Short mmCIF file of C-alpha atoms in Angstrom, two decimals:
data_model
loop_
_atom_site.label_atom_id
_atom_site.label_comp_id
_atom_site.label_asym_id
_atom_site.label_seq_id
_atom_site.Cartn_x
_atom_site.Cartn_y
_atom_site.Cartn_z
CA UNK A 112 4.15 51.53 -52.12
CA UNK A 113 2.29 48.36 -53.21
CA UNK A 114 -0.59 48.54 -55.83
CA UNK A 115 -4.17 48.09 -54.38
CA UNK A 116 -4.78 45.86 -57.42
CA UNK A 117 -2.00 43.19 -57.07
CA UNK A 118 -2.62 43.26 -53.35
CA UNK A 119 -5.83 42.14 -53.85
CA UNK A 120 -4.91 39.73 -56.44
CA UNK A 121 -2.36 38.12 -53.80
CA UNK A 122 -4.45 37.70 -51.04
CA UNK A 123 -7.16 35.78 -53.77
CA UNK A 124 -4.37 33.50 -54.72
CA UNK A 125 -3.37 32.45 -50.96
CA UNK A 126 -7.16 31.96 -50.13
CA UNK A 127 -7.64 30.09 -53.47
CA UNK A 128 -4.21 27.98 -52.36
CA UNK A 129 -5.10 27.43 -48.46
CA UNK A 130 -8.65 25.99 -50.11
CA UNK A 131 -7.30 23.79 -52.63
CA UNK A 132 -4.69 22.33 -49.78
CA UNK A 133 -7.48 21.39 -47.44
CA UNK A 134 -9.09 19.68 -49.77
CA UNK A 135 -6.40 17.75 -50.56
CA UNK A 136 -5.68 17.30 -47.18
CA UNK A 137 -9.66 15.83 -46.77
CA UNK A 138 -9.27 13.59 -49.66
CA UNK A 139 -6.14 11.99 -48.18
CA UNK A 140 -8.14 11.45 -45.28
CA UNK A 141 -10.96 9.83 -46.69
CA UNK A 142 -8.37 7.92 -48.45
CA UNK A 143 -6.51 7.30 -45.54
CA UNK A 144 -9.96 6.15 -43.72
CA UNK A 145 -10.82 3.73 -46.46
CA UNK A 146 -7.83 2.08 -46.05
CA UNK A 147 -7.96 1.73 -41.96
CA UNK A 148 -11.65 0.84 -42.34
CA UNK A 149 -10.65 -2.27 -45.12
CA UNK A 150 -8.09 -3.54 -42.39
CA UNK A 151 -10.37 -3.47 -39.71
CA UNK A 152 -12.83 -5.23 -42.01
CA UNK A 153 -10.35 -7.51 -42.24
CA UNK A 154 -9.15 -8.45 -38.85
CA UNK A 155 -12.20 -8.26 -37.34
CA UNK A 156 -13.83 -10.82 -39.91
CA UNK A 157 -14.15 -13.92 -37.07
CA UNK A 158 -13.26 -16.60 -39.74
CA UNK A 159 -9.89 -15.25 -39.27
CA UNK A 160 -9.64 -16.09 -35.84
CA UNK A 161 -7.02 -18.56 -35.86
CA UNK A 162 -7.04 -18.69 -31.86
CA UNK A 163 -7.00 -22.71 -30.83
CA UNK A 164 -8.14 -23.26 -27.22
CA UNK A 165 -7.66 -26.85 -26.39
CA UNK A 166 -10.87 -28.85 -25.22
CA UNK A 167 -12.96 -25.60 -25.96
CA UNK A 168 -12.73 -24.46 -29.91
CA UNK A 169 -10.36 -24.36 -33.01
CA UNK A 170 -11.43 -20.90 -34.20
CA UNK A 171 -14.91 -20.88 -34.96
CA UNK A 172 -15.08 -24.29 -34.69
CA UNK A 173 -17.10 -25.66 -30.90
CA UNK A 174 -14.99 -29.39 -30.60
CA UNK A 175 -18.15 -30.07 -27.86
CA UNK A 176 -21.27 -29.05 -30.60
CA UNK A 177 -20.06 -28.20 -34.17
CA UNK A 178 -22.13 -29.73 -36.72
CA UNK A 179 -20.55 -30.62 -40.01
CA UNK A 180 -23.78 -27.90 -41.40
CA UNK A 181 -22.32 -25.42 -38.55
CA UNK A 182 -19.28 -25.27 -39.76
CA UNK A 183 -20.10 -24.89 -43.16
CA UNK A 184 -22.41 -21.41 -42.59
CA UNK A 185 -19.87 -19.72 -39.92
CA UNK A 186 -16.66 -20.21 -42.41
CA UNK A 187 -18.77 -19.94 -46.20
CA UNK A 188 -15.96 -19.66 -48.97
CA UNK A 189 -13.33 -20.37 -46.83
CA UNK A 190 -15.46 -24.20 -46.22
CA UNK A 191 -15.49 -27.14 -48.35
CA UNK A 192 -16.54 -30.70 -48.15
CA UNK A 193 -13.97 -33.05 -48.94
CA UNK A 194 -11.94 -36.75 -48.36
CA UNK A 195 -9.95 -36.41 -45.08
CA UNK A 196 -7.15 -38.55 -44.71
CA UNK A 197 -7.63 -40.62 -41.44
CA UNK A 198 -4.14 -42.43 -42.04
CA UNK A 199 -3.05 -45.83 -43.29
CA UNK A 200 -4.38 -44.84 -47.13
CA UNK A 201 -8.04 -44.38 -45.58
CA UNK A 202 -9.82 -41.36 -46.68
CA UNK A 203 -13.15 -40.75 -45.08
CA UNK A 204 -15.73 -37.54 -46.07
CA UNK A 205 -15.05 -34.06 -43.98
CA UNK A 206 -14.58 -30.55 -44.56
CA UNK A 207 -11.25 -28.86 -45.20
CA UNK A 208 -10.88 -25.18 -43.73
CA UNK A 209 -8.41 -22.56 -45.90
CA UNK A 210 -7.70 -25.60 -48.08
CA UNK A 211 -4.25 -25.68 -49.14
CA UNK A 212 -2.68 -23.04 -47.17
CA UNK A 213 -0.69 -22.95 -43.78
CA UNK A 214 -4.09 -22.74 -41.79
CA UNK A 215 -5.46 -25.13 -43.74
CA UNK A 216 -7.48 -27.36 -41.43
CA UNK A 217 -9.31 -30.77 -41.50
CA UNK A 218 -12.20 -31.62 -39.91
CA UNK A 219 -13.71 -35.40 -39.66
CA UNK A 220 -16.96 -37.02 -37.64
CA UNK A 221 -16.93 -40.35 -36.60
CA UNK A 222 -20.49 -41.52 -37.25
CA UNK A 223 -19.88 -44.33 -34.76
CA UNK A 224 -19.13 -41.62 -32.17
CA UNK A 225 -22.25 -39.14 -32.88
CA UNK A 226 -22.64 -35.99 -35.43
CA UNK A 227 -23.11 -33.18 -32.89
CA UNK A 228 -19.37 -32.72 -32.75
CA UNK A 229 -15.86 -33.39 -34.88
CA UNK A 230 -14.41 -36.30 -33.59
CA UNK A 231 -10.89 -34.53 -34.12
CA UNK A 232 -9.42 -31.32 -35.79
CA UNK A 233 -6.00 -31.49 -37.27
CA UNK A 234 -3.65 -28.58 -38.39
CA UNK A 235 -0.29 -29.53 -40.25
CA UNK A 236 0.71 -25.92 -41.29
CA UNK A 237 2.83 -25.49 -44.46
CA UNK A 238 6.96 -25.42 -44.71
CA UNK A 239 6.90 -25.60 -40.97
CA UNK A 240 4.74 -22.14 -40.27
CA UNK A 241 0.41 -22.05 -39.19
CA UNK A 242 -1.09 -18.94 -38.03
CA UNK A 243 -3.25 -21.07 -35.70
CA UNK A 244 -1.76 -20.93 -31.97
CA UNK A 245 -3.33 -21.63 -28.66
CA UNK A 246 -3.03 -18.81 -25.66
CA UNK A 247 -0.24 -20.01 -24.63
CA UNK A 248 1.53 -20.60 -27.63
CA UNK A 249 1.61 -23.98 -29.36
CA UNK A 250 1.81 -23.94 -32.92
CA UNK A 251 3.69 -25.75 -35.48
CA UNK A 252 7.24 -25.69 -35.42
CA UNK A 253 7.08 -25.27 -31.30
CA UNK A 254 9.50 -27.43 -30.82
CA UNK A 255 9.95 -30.31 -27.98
CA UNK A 256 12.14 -28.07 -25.38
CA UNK A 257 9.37 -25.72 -25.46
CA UNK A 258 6.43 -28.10 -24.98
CA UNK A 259 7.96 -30.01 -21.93
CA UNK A 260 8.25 -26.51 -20.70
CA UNK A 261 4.78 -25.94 -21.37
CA UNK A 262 3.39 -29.00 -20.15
CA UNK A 263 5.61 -28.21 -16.65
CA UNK A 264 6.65 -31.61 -16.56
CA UNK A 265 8.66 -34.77 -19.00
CA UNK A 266 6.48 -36.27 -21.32
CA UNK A 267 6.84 -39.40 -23.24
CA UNK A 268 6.67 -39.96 -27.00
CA UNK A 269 6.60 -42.80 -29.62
CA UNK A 270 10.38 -43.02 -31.69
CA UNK A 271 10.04 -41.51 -35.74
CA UNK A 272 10.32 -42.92 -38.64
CA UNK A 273 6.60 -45.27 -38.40
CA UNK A 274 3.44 -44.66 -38.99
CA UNK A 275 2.90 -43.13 -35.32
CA UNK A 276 6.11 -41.51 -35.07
CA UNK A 277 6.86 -38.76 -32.61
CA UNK A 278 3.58 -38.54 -31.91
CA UNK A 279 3.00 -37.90 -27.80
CA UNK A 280 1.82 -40.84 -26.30
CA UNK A 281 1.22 -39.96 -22.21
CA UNK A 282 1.19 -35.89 -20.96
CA UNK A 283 2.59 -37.80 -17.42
CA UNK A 284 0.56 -35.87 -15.29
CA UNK A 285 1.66 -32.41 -16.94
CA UNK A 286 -0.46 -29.37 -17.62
CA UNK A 287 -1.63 -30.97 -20.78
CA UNK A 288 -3.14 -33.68 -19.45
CA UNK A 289 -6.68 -34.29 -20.07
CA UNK A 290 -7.33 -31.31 -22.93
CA UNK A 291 -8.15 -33.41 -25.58
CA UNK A 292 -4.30 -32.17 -27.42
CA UNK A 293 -2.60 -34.60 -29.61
CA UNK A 294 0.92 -33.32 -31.04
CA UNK A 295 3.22 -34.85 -33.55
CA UNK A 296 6.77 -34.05 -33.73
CA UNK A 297 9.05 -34.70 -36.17
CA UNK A 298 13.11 -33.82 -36.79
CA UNK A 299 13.93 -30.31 -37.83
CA UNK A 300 16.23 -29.48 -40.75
CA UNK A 301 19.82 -30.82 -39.80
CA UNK A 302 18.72 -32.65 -37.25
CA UNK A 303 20.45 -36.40 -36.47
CA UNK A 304 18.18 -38.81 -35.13
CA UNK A 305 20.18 -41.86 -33.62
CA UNK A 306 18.83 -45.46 -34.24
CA UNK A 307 17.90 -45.59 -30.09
CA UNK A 308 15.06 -42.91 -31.35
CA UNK A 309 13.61 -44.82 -34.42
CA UNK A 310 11.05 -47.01 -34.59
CA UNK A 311 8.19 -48.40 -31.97
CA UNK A 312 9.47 -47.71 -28.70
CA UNK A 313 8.44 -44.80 -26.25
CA UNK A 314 11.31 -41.60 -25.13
CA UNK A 315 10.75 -39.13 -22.32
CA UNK A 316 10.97 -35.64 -23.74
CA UNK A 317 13.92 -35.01 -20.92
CA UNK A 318 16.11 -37.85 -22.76
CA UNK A 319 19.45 -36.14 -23.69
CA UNK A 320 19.68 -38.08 -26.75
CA UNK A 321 16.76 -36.13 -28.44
CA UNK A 322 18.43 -32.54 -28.41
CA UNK A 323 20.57 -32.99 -31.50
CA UNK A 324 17.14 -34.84 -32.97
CA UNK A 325 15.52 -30.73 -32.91
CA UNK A 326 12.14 -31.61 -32.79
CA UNK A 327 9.72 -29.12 -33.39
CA UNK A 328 5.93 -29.81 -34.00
CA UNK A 329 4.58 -30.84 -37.28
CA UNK A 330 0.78 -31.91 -36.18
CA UNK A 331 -2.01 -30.47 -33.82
CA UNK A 332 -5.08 -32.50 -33.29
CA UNK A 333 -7.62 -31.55 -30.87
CA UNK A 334 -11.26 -32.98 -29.93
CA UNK A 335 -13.60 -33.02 -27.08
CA UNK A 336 -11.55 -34.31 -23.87
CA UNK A 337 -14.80 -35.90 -22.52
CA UNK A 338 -16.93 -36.73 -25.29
CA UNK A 339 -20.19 -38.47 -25.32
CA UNK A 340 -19.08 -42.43 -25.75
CA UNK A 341 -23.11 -43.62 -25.81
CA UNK A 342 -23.17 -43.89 -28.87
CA UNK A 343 -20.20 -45.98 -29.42
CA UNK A 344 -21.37 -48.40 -26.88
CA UNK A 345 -24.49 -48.99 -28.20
CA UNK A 346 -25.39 -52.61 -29.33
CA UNK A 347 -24.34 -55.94 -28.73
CA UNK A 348 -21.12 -57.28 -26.83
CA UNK A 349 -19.37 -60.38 -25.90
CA UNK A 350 -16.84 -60.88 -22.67
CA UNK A 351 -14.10 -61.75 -23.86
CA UNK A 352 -12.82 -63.94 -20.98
CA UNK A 353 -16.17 -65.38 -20.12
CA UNK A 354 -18.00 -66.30 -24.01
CA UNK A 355 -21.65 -67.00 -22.14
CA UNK A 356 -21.59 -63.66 -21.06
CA UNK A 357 -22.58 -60.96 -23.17
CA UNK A 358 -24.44 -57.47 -22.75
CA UNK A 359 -26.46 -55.39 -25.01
CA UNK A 360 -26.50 -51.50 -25.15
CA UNK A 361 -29.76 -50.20 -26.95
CA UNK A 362 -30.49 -46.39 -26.19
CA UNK A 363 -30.07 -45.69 -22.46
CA UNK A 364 -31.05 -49.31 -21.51
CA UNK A 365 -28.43 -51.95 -20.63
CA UNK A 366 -29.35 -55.99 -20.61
CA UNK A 367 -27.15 -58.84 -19.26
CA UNK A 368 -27.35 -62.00 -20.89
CA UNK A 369 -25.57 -65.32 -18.89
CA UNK A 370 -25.74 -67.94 -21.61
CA UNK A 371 -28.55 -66.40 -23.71
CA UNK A 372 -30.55 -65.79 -20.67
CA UNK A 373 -31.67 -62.44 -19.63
CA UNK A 374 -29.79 -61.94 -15.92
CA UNK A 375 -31.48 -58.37 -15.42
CA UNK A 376 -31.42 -54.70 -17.29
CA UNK A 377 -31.22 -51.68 -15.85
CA UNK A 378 -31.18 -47.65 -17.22
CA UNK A 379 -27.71 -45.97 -17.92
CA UNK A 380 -26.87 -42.36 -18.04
CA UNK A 381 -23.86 -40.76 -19.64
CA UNK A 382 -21.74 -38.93 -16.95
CA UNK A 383 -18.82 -37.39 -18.77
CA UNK A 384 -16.42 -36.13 -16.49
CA UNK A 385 -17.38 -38.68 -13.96
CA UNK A 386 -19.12 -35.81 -11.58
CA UNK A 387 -21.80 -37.72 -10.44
CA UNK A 388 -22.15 -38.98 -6.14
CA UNK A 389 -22.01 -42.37 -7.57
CA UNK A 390 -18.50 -42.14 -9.21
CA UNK A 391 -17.29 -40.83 -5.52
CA UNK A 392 -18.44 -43.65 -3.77
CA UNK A 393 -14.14 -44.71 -3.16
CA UNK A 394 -13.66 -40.70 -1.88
CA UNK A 395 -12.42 -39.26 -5.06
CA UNK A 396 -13.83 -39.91 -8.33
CA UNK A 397 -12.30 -40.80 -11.69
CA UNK A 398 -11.48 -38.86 -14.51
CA UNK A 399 -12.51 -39.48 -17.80
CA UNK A 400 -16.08 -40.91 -19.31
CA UNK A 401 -18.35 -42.26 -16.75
CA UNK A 402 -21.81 -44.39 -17.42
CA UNK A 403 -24.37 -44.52 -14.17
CA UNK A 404 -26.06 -47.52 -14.68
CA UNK A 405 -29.15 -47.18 -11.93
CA UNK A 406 -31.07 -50.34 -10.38
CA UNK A 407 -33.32 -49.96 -8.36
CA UNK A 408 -32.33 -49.33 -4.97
CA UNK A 409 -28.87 -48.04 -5.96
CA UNK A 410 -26.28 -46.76 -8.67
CA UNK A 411 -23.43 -48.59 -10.29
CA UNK A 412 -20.55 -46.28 -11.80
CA UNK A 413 -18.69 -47.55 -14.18
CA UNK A 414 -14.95 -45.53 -15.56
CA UNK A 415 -14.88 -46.25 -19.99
CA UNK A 416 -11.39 -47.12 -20.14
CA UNK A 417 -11.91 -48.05 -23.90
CA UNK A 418 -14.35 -47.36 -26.49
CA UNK A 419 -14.32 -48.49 -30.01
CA UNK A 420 -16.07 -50.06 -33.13
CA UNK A 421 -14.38 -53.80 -31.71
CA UNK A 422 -13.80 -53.33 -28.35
CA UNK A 423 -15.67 -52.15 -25.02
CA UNK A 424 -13.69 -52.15 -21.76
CA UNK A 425 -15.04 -50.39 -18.59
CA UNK A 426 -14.57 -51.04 -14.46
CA UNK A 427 -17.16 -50.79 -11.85
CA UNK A 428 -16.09 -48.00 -9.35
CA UNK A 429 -15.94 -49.51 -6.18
CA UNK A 430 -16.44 -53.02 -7.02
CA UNK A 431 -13.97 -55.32 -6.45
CA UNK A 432 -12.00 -57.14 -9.59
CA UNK A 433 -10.45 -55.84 -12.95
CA UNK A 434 -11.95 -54.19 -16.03
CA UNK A 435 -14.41 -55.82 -18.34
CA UNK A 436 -13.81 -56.59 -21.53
CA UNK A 437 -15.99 -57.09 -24.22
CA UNK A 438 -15.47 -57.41 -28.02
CA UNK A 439 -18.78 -56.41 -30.68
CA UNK A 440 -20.88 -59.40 -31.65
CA UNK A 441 -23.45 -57.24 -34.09
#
């Protein structure tokens, strides 16, 4: 027969034990809740977001309205102004993103070309790896096989081994096309790149010779596919097949000069993307960066087929004749 005393003294213990265990128990879980919580923090901070969506956004980053100032608030610590290298020993002032690690990522705005948006985004990674990957899944180190298979179609490609080495140089129609992507490959490790591949000349992705080269992507750039070329055009401009001729670009007013005469001048509107009835007038219209310039009775599209701090080239859609051609005079 069991003593009333030690019975009772038993049945204290386990109630005392049973306590003491769920409190443990609750203190693991808070434990175990501070920790889930601090990951979530984590993942769900948006400056992590190293989703790249060509022609859209790098992260955080809008390539079609990101201020060098807006890019500096949404990223904070992770931001900081400094020399971007633009190639060819020239260094030119941006902001670097995660600065010297695989995500690192430079951004630069060509004042020529307007400060409402980078004028490109690059992402080099680190020993071949980058977090940063677009939805379908080019990063670096995808390698060539995989982007023609991407793109859906051959695509061509300057020869390594110079400054614009393995960079691609026509999407051929391909998937690609038109999203404002620039990739650079380079060999991988144990790769054997054959003379035939070196040097300025241009290989389609499909060329047999490249497989033993193994390729793989060392260089993402990405900008606004259609950006806003006004201000680059704007100011003075010689033909450069005809030297009397010469046009002048101030605001959203053109003037043609024949020999130093005024000719007439008309108001031009940016169309990027070429969408306007104008820019139809042949049954399909262009793509790329389109300028309306409107007379009086009608509407004159003209296609940018180059825009730069020397040179101006454009065609009249419809009209009969080549491009124009004009080199900067101011």
């Amino acid at each position: 027969m069991k003593h009333p005393l030690l019975t009772t003294l038993y049945i204290f213990l386990l109630v005392l034990g049973l306590t003491n265990c769920q409190s443990c128990s609750s203190e693991g879980a808070v434990a175990s809740d501070q920790q889930d919580t601090t990951a979530v923090t984590t993942e769900a901070d948006p400056r992590l977001d190293f989703t790249m969506v060509p022609g859209t956004r790098v992260g955080l980053v809008d390539l079609k309205s990101a201020t060098a100032a807006d890019v500096l608030e949404a990223y904070g610590d992770f931001a900081l102004e400094d020399s971007i290298h633009l190639g060819e020993g020239i260094f030119e002032p941006g902001i670097v993103l995660f600065k010297d690690s695989k995500n690192q990522v430079d951004l630069y705005w060509d004042a020529a070309m307007g400060s409402d948006r980078p004028s490109y985004v690059s992402i080099y990674g680190k020993d071949g790896q980058s977090d940063w990957s677009t939805p379908n899944g080019i990063t670096i180190g995808t390698t060539l096989e995989e982007m023609q298979e991407l793109n859906g179609e051959p695509f061509e490609l300057y020869g390594f081994g110079w400054d614009y080495g393995g960079y691609v140089s026509d999407w051929k129609g391909g998937k690609l096309t038109g999203q404002g992507l620039s990739i650079r490959f380079e060999p991988g490790a144990g790769g054997e790149t054959a003379m035939e591949l070196v040097g300025d000349v241009t290989l389609s992705s499909d060329n047999p010779a490249l497989k033993p080269v193994k390729a793989s992507v060392s260089e993402i750039t990405l900008s606004d596919p259609l950006p806003n070329l006004m201000a680059m055009m704007q100011g003075g401009w010689r033909s450069t097949t005809d030297e009397g001729y010469e046009i002048i670009i101030e605001g959203d007013q053109i003037s043609h000069y024949n020999n130093q005469r005024l000719t007439y001048s008309s108001t031009i509107e940016a169309d990027p993307g070429c969408r306007s009835e104008a820019c139809a007038v042949t049954g399909t219209a262009p793509e790329g960066f389109c300028f309306i310039e409107k007379g009086q009775y009608d509407a004159q599209c003209n296609l940018v087929i180059r825009a730069n701090t020397t040179t101006l080239e454009y065609t009249a859609i419809g009209a009969t004749g080549g491009s124009l051609v004009f080199e900067r005079v101011d």
